[in-house]
JSON list of C-alpha atoms in Angstrom, two decimals:
[
{"chain": "L", "resi": 110, "resn": "UNK", "atom": "CA", "xyz": [-30.10, 46.00, 15.23]},
{"chain": "L", "resi": 111, "resn": "UNK", "atom": "CA", "xyz": [-27.56, 44.36, 17.57]},
{"chain": "L", "resi": 112, "resn": "UNK", "atom": "CA", "xyz": [-30.26, 42.19, 19.07]},
{"chain": "L", "resi": 113, "resn": "UNK", "atom": "CA", "xyz": [-31.43, 41.13, 15.61]},
{"chain": "L", "resi": 114, "resn": "UNK", "atom": "CA", "xyz": [-27.89, 40.16, 14.56]},
{"chain": "L", "resi": 115, "resn": "UNK", "atom": "CA", "xyz": [-27.33, 38.26, 17.80]},
{"chain": "L", "resi": 116, "resn": "UNK", "atom": "CA", "xyz": [-30.60, 36.35, 17.31]},
{"chain": "L", "resi": 117, "resn": "UNK", "atom": "CA", "xyz": [-29.76, 35.64, 13.68]},
{"chain": "L", "resi": 118, "resn": "UNK", "atom": "CA", "xyz": [-26.33, 34.33, 14.65]},
{"chain": "L", "resi": 119, "resn": "UNK", "atom": "CA", "xyz": [-27.85, 32.14, 17.37]},
{"chain": "L", "resi": 120, "resn": "UNK", "atom": "CA", "xyz": [-30.37, 30.78, 14.86]},
{"chain": "L", "resi": 121, "resn": "UNK", "atom": "CA", "xyz": [-27.62, 29.98, 12.35]},
{"chain": "L", "resi": 122, "resn": "UNK", "atom": "CA", "xyz": [-25.52, 28.23, 15.01]},
{"chain": "L", "resi": 123, "resn": "UNK", "atom": "CA", "xyz": [-28.55, 26.21, 16.10]},
{"chain": "L", "resi": 124, "resn": "UNK", "atom": "CA", "xyz": [-29.39, 25.25, 12.51]},
{"chain": "L", "resi": 125, "resn": "UNK", "atom": "CA", "xyz": [-25.79, 24.15, 11.94]},
{"chain": "L", "resi": 126, "resn": "UNK", "atom": "CA", "xyz": [-25.72, 22.13, 15.17]},
{"chain": "L", "resi": 127, "resn": "UNK", "atom": "CA", "xyz": [-28.97, 20.36, 14.30]},
{"chain": "L", "resi": 128, "resn": "UNK", "atom": "CA", "xyz": [-27.81, 19.51, 10.78]},
{"chain": "L", "resi": 129, "resn": "UNK", "atom": "CA", "xyz": [-24.38, 18.32, 11.93]},
{"chain": "L", "resi": 130, "resn": "UNK", "atom": "CA", "xyz": [-25.41, 14.78, 12.97]},
{"chain": "L", "resi": 131, "resn": "UNK", "atom": "CA", "xyz": [-27.25, 14.31, 9.67]},
{"chain": "L", "resi": 132, "resn": "UNK", "atom": "CA", "xyz": [-24.18, 15.25, 7.65]},
{"chain": "L", "resi": 133, "resn": "UNK", "atom": "CA", "xyz": [-21.72, 13.55, 9.97]},
{"chain": "L", "resi": 134, "resn": "UNK", "atom": "CA", "xyz": [-22.36, 9.88, 9.27]},
{"chain": "L", "resi": 135, "resn": "UNK", "atom": "CA", "xyz": [-23.03, 8.50, 5.85]},
{"chain": "L", "resi": 136, "resn": "UNK", "atom": "CA", "xyz": [-22.34, 4.82, 5.31]},
{"chain": "L", "resi": 137, "resn": "UNK", "atom": "CA", "xyz": [-22.88, 3.23, 1.95]},
{"chain": "L", "resi": 138, "resn": "UNK", "atom": "CA", "xyz": [-22.20, -0.29, 0.71]},
{"chain": "L", "resi": 139, "resn": "UNK", "atom": "CA", "xyz": [-19.61, -0.46, -2.06]},
{"chain": "L", "resi": 140, "resn": "UNK", "atom": "CA", "xyz": [-17.95, -3.05, -4.25]},
{"chain": "L", "resi": 141, "resn": "UNK", "atom": "CA", "xyz": [-14.47, -4.21, -3.22]},
{"chain": "L", "resi": 142, "resn": "UNK", "atom": "CA", "xyz": [-13.17, -2.71, -6.47]},
{"chain": "L", "resi": 143, "resn": "UNK", "atom": "CA", "xyz": [-14.18, 0.72, -5.14]},
{"chain": "L", "resi": 144, "resn": "UNK", "atom": "CA", "xyz": [-11.77, 0.47, -2.21]},
{"chain": "L", "resi": 145, "resn": "UNK", "atom": "CA", "xyz": [-8.45, 2.31, -2.48]},
{"chain": "L", "resi": 146, "resn": "UNK", "atom": "CA", "xyz": [-5.82, 0.22, -4.31]},
{"chain": "L", "resi": 147, "resn": "UNK", "atom": "CA", "xyz": [-3.74, -0.27, -1.16]},
{"chain": "L", "resi": 148, "resn": "UNK", "atom": "CA", "xyz": [-6.77, -1.66, 0.73]},
{"chain": "L", "resi": 149, "resn": "UNK", "atom": "CA", "xyz": [-7.57, -4.04, -2.14]},
{"chain": "L", "resi": 150, "resn": "UNK", "atom": "CA", "xyz": [-3.98, -5.27, -2.09]},
{"chain": "L", "resi": 151, "resn": "UNK", "atom": "CA", "xyz": [-4.12, -5.97, 1.67]},
{"chain": "L", "resi": 152, "resn": "UNK", "atom": "CA", "xyz": [-7.35, -7.94, 1.27]},
{"chain": "L", "resi": 153, "resn": "UNK", "atom": "CA", "xyz": [-6.04, -10.00, -1.65]},
{"chain": "L", "resi": 154, "resn": "UNK", "atom": "CA", "xyz": [-2.70, -10.74, 0.01]},
{"chain": "L", "resi": 155, "resn": "UNK", "atom": "CA", "xyz": [-3.69, -11.34, 3.63]},
{"chain": "L", "resi": 156, "resn": "UNK", "atom": "CA", "xyz": [-7.36, -12.37, 3.57]},
{"chain": "L", "resi": 157, "resn": "UNK", "atom": "CA", "xyz": [-7.30, -14.46, 0.42]},
{"chain": "L", "resi": 158, "resn": "UNK", "atom": "CA", "xyz": [-9.99, -17.12, 0.24]},
{"chain": "L", "resi": 159, "resn": "UNK", "atom": "CA", "xyz": [-12.18, -15.53, 2.91]},
{"chain": "L", "resi": 160, "resn": "UNK", "atom": "CA", "xyz": [-15.51, -14.43, 1.52]},
{"chain": "L", "resi": 161, "resn": "UNK", "atom": "CA", "xyz": [-16.46, -10.78, 1.96]},
{"chain": "L", "resi": 162, "resn": "UNK", "atom": "CA", "xyz": [-19.87, -10.19, 3.53]},
{"chain": "L", "resi": 163, "resn": "UNK", "atom": "CA", "xyz": [-19.86, -6.40, 3.22]},
{"chain": "L", "resi": 164, "resn": "UNK", "atom": "CA", "xyz": [-17.62, -3.57, 2.09]},
{"chain": "L", "resi": 165, "resn": "UNK", "atom": "CA", "xyz": [-18.68, -0.05, 2.92]},
{"chain": "L", "resi": 166, "resn": "UNK", "atom": "CA", "xyz": [-17.52, 3.51, 2.63]},
{"chain": "L", "resi": 167, "resn": "UNK", "atom": "CA", "xyz": [-18.03, 5.73, 5.66]},
{"chain": "L", "resi": 168, "resn": "UNK", "atom": "CA", "xyz": [-18.11, 9.49, 5.23]},
{"chain": "L", "resi": 169, "resn": "UNK", "atom": "CA", "xyz": [-17.97, 11.88, 8.16]},
{"chain": "L", "resi": 170, "resn": "UNK", "atom": "CA", "xyz": [-16.80, 15.39, 8.88]},
{"chain": "L", "resi": 171, "resn": "UNK", "atom": "CA", "xyz": [-13.16, 14.29, 8.96]},
{"chain": "L", "resi": 172, "resn": "UNK", "atom": "CA", "xyz": [-13.20, 12.53, 5.60]},
{"chain": "L", "resi": 173, "resn": "UNK", "atom": "CA", "xyz": [-13.72, 9.02, 4.35]},
{"chain": "L", "resi": 174, "resn": "UNK", "atom": "CA", "xyz": [-12.89, 5.61, 5.71]},
{"chain": "L", "resi": 175, "resn": "UNK", "atom": "CA", "xyz": [-13.67, 2.08, 4.62]},
{"chain": "L", "resi": 176, "resn": "UNK", "atom": "CA", "xyz": [-14.70, -1.09, 6.38]},
{"chain": "L", "resi": 177, "resn": "UNK", "atom": "CA", "xyz": [-14.63, -4.67, 5.10]},
{"chain": "L", "resi": 178, "resn": "UNK", "atom": "CA", "xyz": [-16.43, -7.40, 7.02]},
{"chain": "L", "resi": 179, "resn": "UNK", "atom": "CA", "xyz": [-15.76, -11.04, 6.17]},
{"chain": "L", "resi": 180, "resn": "UNK", "atom": "CA", "xyz": [-18.19, -13.96, 6.55]},
{"chain": "L", "resi": 181, "resn": "UNK", "atom": "CA", "xyz": [-15.95, -15.55, 9.22]},
{"chain": "L", "resi": 182, "resn": "UNK", "atom": "CA", "xyz": [-16.32, -12.46, 11.45]},
{"chain": "L", "resi": 183, "resn": "UNK", "atom": "CA", "xyz": [-12.99, -10.83, 10.63]},
{"chain": "L", "resi": 184, "resn": "UNK", "atom": "CA", "xyz": [-13.10, -7.09, 10.02]},
{"chain": "L", "resi": 185, "resn": "UNK", "atom": "CA", "xyz": [-10.62, -4.58, 8.57]},
{"chain": "L", "resi": 186, "resn": "UNK", "atom": "CA", "xyz": [-10.97, -0.81, 8.63]},
{"chain": "L", "resi": 187, "resn": "UNK", "atom": "CA", "xyz": [-8.99, 1.46, 6.31]},
{"chain": "L", "resi": 188, "resn": "UNK", "atom": "CA", "xyz": [-8.35, 5.19, 6.14]},
{"chain": "L", "resi": 189, "resn": "UNK", "atom": "CA", "xyz": [-8.96, 7.16, 2.96]},
{"chain": "L", "resi": 190, "resn": "UNK", "atom": "CA", "xyz": [-5.45, 6.30, 1.70]},
{"chain": "L", "resi": 191, "resn": "UNK", "atom": "CA", "xyz": [-6.19, 2.57, 2.00]},
{"chain": "L", "resi": 192, "resn": "UNK", "atom": "CA", "xyz": [-3.94, 2.00, 5.02]},
{"chain": "L", "resi": 193, "resn": "UNK", "atom": "CA", "xyz": [-5.37, -0.31, 7.65]},
{"chain": "L", "resi": 194, "resn": "UNK", "atom": "CA", "xyz": [-6.42, 1.35, 10.90]},
{"chain": "L", "resi": 195, "resn": "UNK", "atom": "CA", "xyz": [-8.12, -1.56, 12.66]},
{"chain": "L", "resi": 196, "resn": "UNK", "atom": "CA", "xyz": [-7.74, -5.33, 12.25]},
{"chain": "L", "resi": 197, "resn": "UNK", "atom": "CA", "xyz": [-10.08, -7.73, 14.07]},
{"chain": "L", "resi": 198, "resn": "UNK", "atom": "CA", "xyz": [-9.67, -11.45, 13.54]},
{"chain": "L", "resi": 199, "resn": "UNK", "atom": "CA", "xyz": [-12.28, -13.68, 15.16]},
{"chain": "L", "resi": 200, "resn": "UNK", "atom": "CA", "xyz": [-11.13, -17.11, 13.98]},
{"chain": "L", "resi": 201, "resn": "UNK", "atom": "CA", "xyz": [-7.38, -16.72, 13.52]},
{"chain": "L", "resi": 202, "resn": "UNK", "atom": "CA", "xyz": [-4.58, -14.34, 14.29]},
{"chain": "L", "resi": 203, "resn": "UNK", "atom": "CA", "xyz": [-3.91, -10.96, 12.69]},
{"chain": "L", "resi": 204, "resn": "UNK", "atom": "CA", "xyz": [-1.70, -11.67, 9.66]},
{"chain": "L", "resi": 205, "resn": "UNK", "atom": "CA", "xyz": [1.92, -11.45, 10.84]},
{"chain": "L", "resi": 206, "resn": "UNK", "atom": "CA", "xyz": [2.97, -9.39, 7.82]},
{"chain": "L", "resi": 207, "resn": "UNK", "atom": "CA", "xyz": [0.59, -6.61, 8.89]},
{"chain": "L", "resi": 208, "resn": "UNK", "atom": "CA", "xyz": [1.88, -6.42, 12.46]},
{"chain": "L", "resi": 209, "resn": "UNK", "atom": "CA", "xyz": [4.44, -3.60, 12.85]},
{"chain": "L", "resi": 210, "resn": "UNK", "atom": "CA", "xyz": [7.82, -4.93, 13.99]},
{"chain": "L", "resi": 211, "resn": "UNK", "atom": "CA", "xyz": [7.79, -2.97, 17.27]},
{"chain": "L", "resi": 212, "resn": "UNK", "atom": "CA", "xyz": [4.43, -4.56, 18.19]},
{"chain": "L", "resi": 213, "resn": "UNK", "atom": "CA", "xyz": [5.58, -8.05, 17.17]},
{"chain": "L", "resi": 214, "resn": "UNK", "atom": "CA", "xyz": [8.82, -7.67, 19.14]},
{"chain": "L", "resi": 215, "resn": "UNK", "atom": "CA", "xyz": [7.02, -6.54, 22.30]},
{"chain": "L", "resi": 216, "resn": "UNK", "atom": "CA", "xyz": [4.38, -9.27, 22.14]},
{"chain": "L", "resi": 217, "resn": "UNK", "atom": "CA", "xyz": [6.96, -12.00, 21.42]},
{"chain": "L", "resi": 218, "resn": "UNK", "atom": "CA", "xyz": [9.16, -10.86, 24.33]},
{"chain": "L", "resi": 219, "resn": "UNK", "atom": "CA", "xyz": [6.39, -10.47, 26.93]},
{"chain": "L", "resi": 220, "resn": "UNK", "atom": "CA", "xyz": [3.59, -12.82, 25.77]},
{"chain": "L", "resi": 221, "resn": "UNK", "atom": "CA", "xyz": [5.35, -15.51, 23.71]},
{"chain": "L", "resi": 222, "resn": "UNK", "atom": "CA", "xyz": [2.51, -18.04, 23.59]},
{"chain": "L", "resi": 223, "resn": "UNK", "atom": "CA", "xyz": [-0.28, -15.71, 22.55]},
{"chain": "L", "resi": 224, "resn": "UNK", "atom": "CA", "xyz": [-1.87, -14.62, 19.30]},
{"chain": "L", "resi": 225, "resn": "UNK", "atom": "CA", "xyz": [-2.78, -11.08, 18.27]},
{"chain": "L", "resi": 226, "resn": "UNK", "atom": "CA", "xyz": [-6.55, -11.03, 17.70]},
{"chain": "L", "resi": 227, "resn": "UNK", "atom": "CA", "xyz": [-7.06, -7.28, 17.27]},
{"chain": "L", "resi": 228, "resn": "UNK", "atom": "CA", "xyz": [-4.72, -4.49, 16.32]},
{"chain": "L", "resi": 229, "resn": "UNK", "atom": "CA", "xyz": [-5.64, -0.83, 16.06]},
{"chain": "L", "resi": 230, "resn": "UNK", "atom": "CA", "xyz": [-3.30, 1.83, 14.73]},
{"chain": "L", "resi": 231, "resn": "UNK", "atom": "CA", "xyz": [-3.52, 5.47, 15.72]},
{"chain": "L", "resi": 232, "resn": "UNK", "atom": "CA", "xyz": [-0.76, 7.56, 14.18]},
{"chain": "L", "resi": 233, "resn": "UNK", "atom": "CA", "xyz": [-0.64, 9.93, 17.15]},
{"chain": "L", "resi": 234, "resn": "UNK", "atom": "CA", "xyz": [-1.07, 7.48, 20.03]},
{"chain": "L", "resi": 235, "resn": "UNK", "atom": "CA", "xyz": [0.46, 4.25, 18.80]},
{"chain": "L", "resi": 236, "resn": "UNK", "atom": "CA", "xyz": [-1.20, 0.83, 18.88]},
{"chain": "L", "resi": 237, "resn": "UNK", "atom": "CA", "xyz": [-3.89, -0.99, 20.80]},
{"chain": "L", "resi": 238, "resn": "UNK", "atom": "CA", "xyz": [-3.46, -4.76, 20.84]},
{"chain": "L", "resi": 239, "resn": "UNK", "atom": "CA", "xyz": [-5.84, -7.48, 22.06]},
{"chain": "L", "resi": 240, "resn": "UNK", "atom": "CA", "xyz": [-4.21, -10.84, 22.72]},
{"chain": "L", "resi": 241, "resn": "UNK", "atom": "CA", "xyz": [-5.65, -14.36, 22.85]},
{"chain": "L", "resi": 242, "resn": "UNK", "atom": "CA", "xyz": [-4.93, -14.56, 26.60]},
{"chain": "L", "resi": 243, "resn": "UNK", "atom": "CA", "xyz": [-7.35, -11.70, 27.32]},
{"chain": "L", "resi": 244, "resn": "UNK", "atom": "CA", "xyz": [-4.77, -8.94, 27.75]},
{"chain": "L", "resi": 245, "resn": "UNK", "atom": "CA", "xyz": [-5.26, -5.61, 26.03]},
{"chain": "L", "resi": 246, "resn": "UNK", "atom": "CA", "xyz": [-2.11, -3.57, 25.53]},
{"chain": "L", "resi": 247, "resn": "UNK", "atom": "CA", "xyz": [-1.59, 0.00, 24.50]},
{"chain": "L", "resi": 248, "resn": "UNK", "atom": "CA", "xyz": [1.84, 0.70, 23.05]},
{"chain": "L", "resi": 249, "resn": "UNK", "atom": "CA", "xyz": [3.07, 4.15, 22.13]},
{"chain": "L", "resi": 250, "resn": "UNK", "atom": "CA", "xyz": [4.62, 4.84, 18.72]},
{"chain": "L", "resi": 251, "resn": "UNK", "atom": "CA", "xyz": [8.03, 3.75, 20.05]},
{"chain": "L", "resi": 252, "resn": "UNK", "atom": "CA", "xyz": [6.73, 0.36, 21.22]},
{"chain": "L", "resi": 253, "resn": "UNK", "atom": "CA", "xyz": [6.67, 1.17, 24.93]},
{"chain": "L", "resi": 254, "resn": "UNK", "atom": "CA", "xyz": [3.77, -0.14, 27.03]},
{"chain": "L", "resi": 255, "resn": "UNK", "atom": "CA", "xyz": [1.59, 2.71, 28.32]},
{"chain": "L", "resi": 256, "resn": "UNK", "atom": "CA", "xyz": [-1.58, 0.83, 29.32]},
{"chain": "L", "resi": 257, "resn": "UNK", "atom": "CA", "xyz": [-2.45, -2.75, 30.25]},
{"chain": "L", "resi": 258, "resn": "UNK", "atom": "CA", "xyz": [-5.85, -4.29, 30.88]},
{"chain": "L", "resi": 259, "resn": "UNK", "atom": "CA", "xyz": [-7.09, -7.85, 31.28]},
{"chain": "L", "resi": 260, "resn": "UNK", "atom": "CA", "xyz": [-10.51, -8.93, 30.03]},
{"chain": "L", "resi": 261, "resn": "UNK", "atom": "CA", "xyz": [-11.49, -12.52, 30.58]}
]
């Protein structure tokens, strides 16, 4: 009986592990009006006049997130509450109003003649910033530099 239960448990664990990748990633195109209100507001205020190529809802084991890709190559990712988590601007700079003050202060003080092209927010770790001069910065949640890389 013990052997049977052990085999049954192993079979269930295996079945769960095999089905996990199938259930983990589900992306589906959506209309912009289906984004959380906060995400819609960010798009209308800071990306006005830029045509949207695709809006999609991503569902995984941790919840939902959203991604909006613009025809000029810009991309914004949002969490399920509609707060931006990743901003990538190909043709211009990340909108200044979306840059947290501690990030703006650090960049202005240390890299005054650069533009912020990408900004990623991680509530636990802080911010990852890619600048127009090729530097990639990682700032903790207090605005202190913890990692620096140069990609040119």
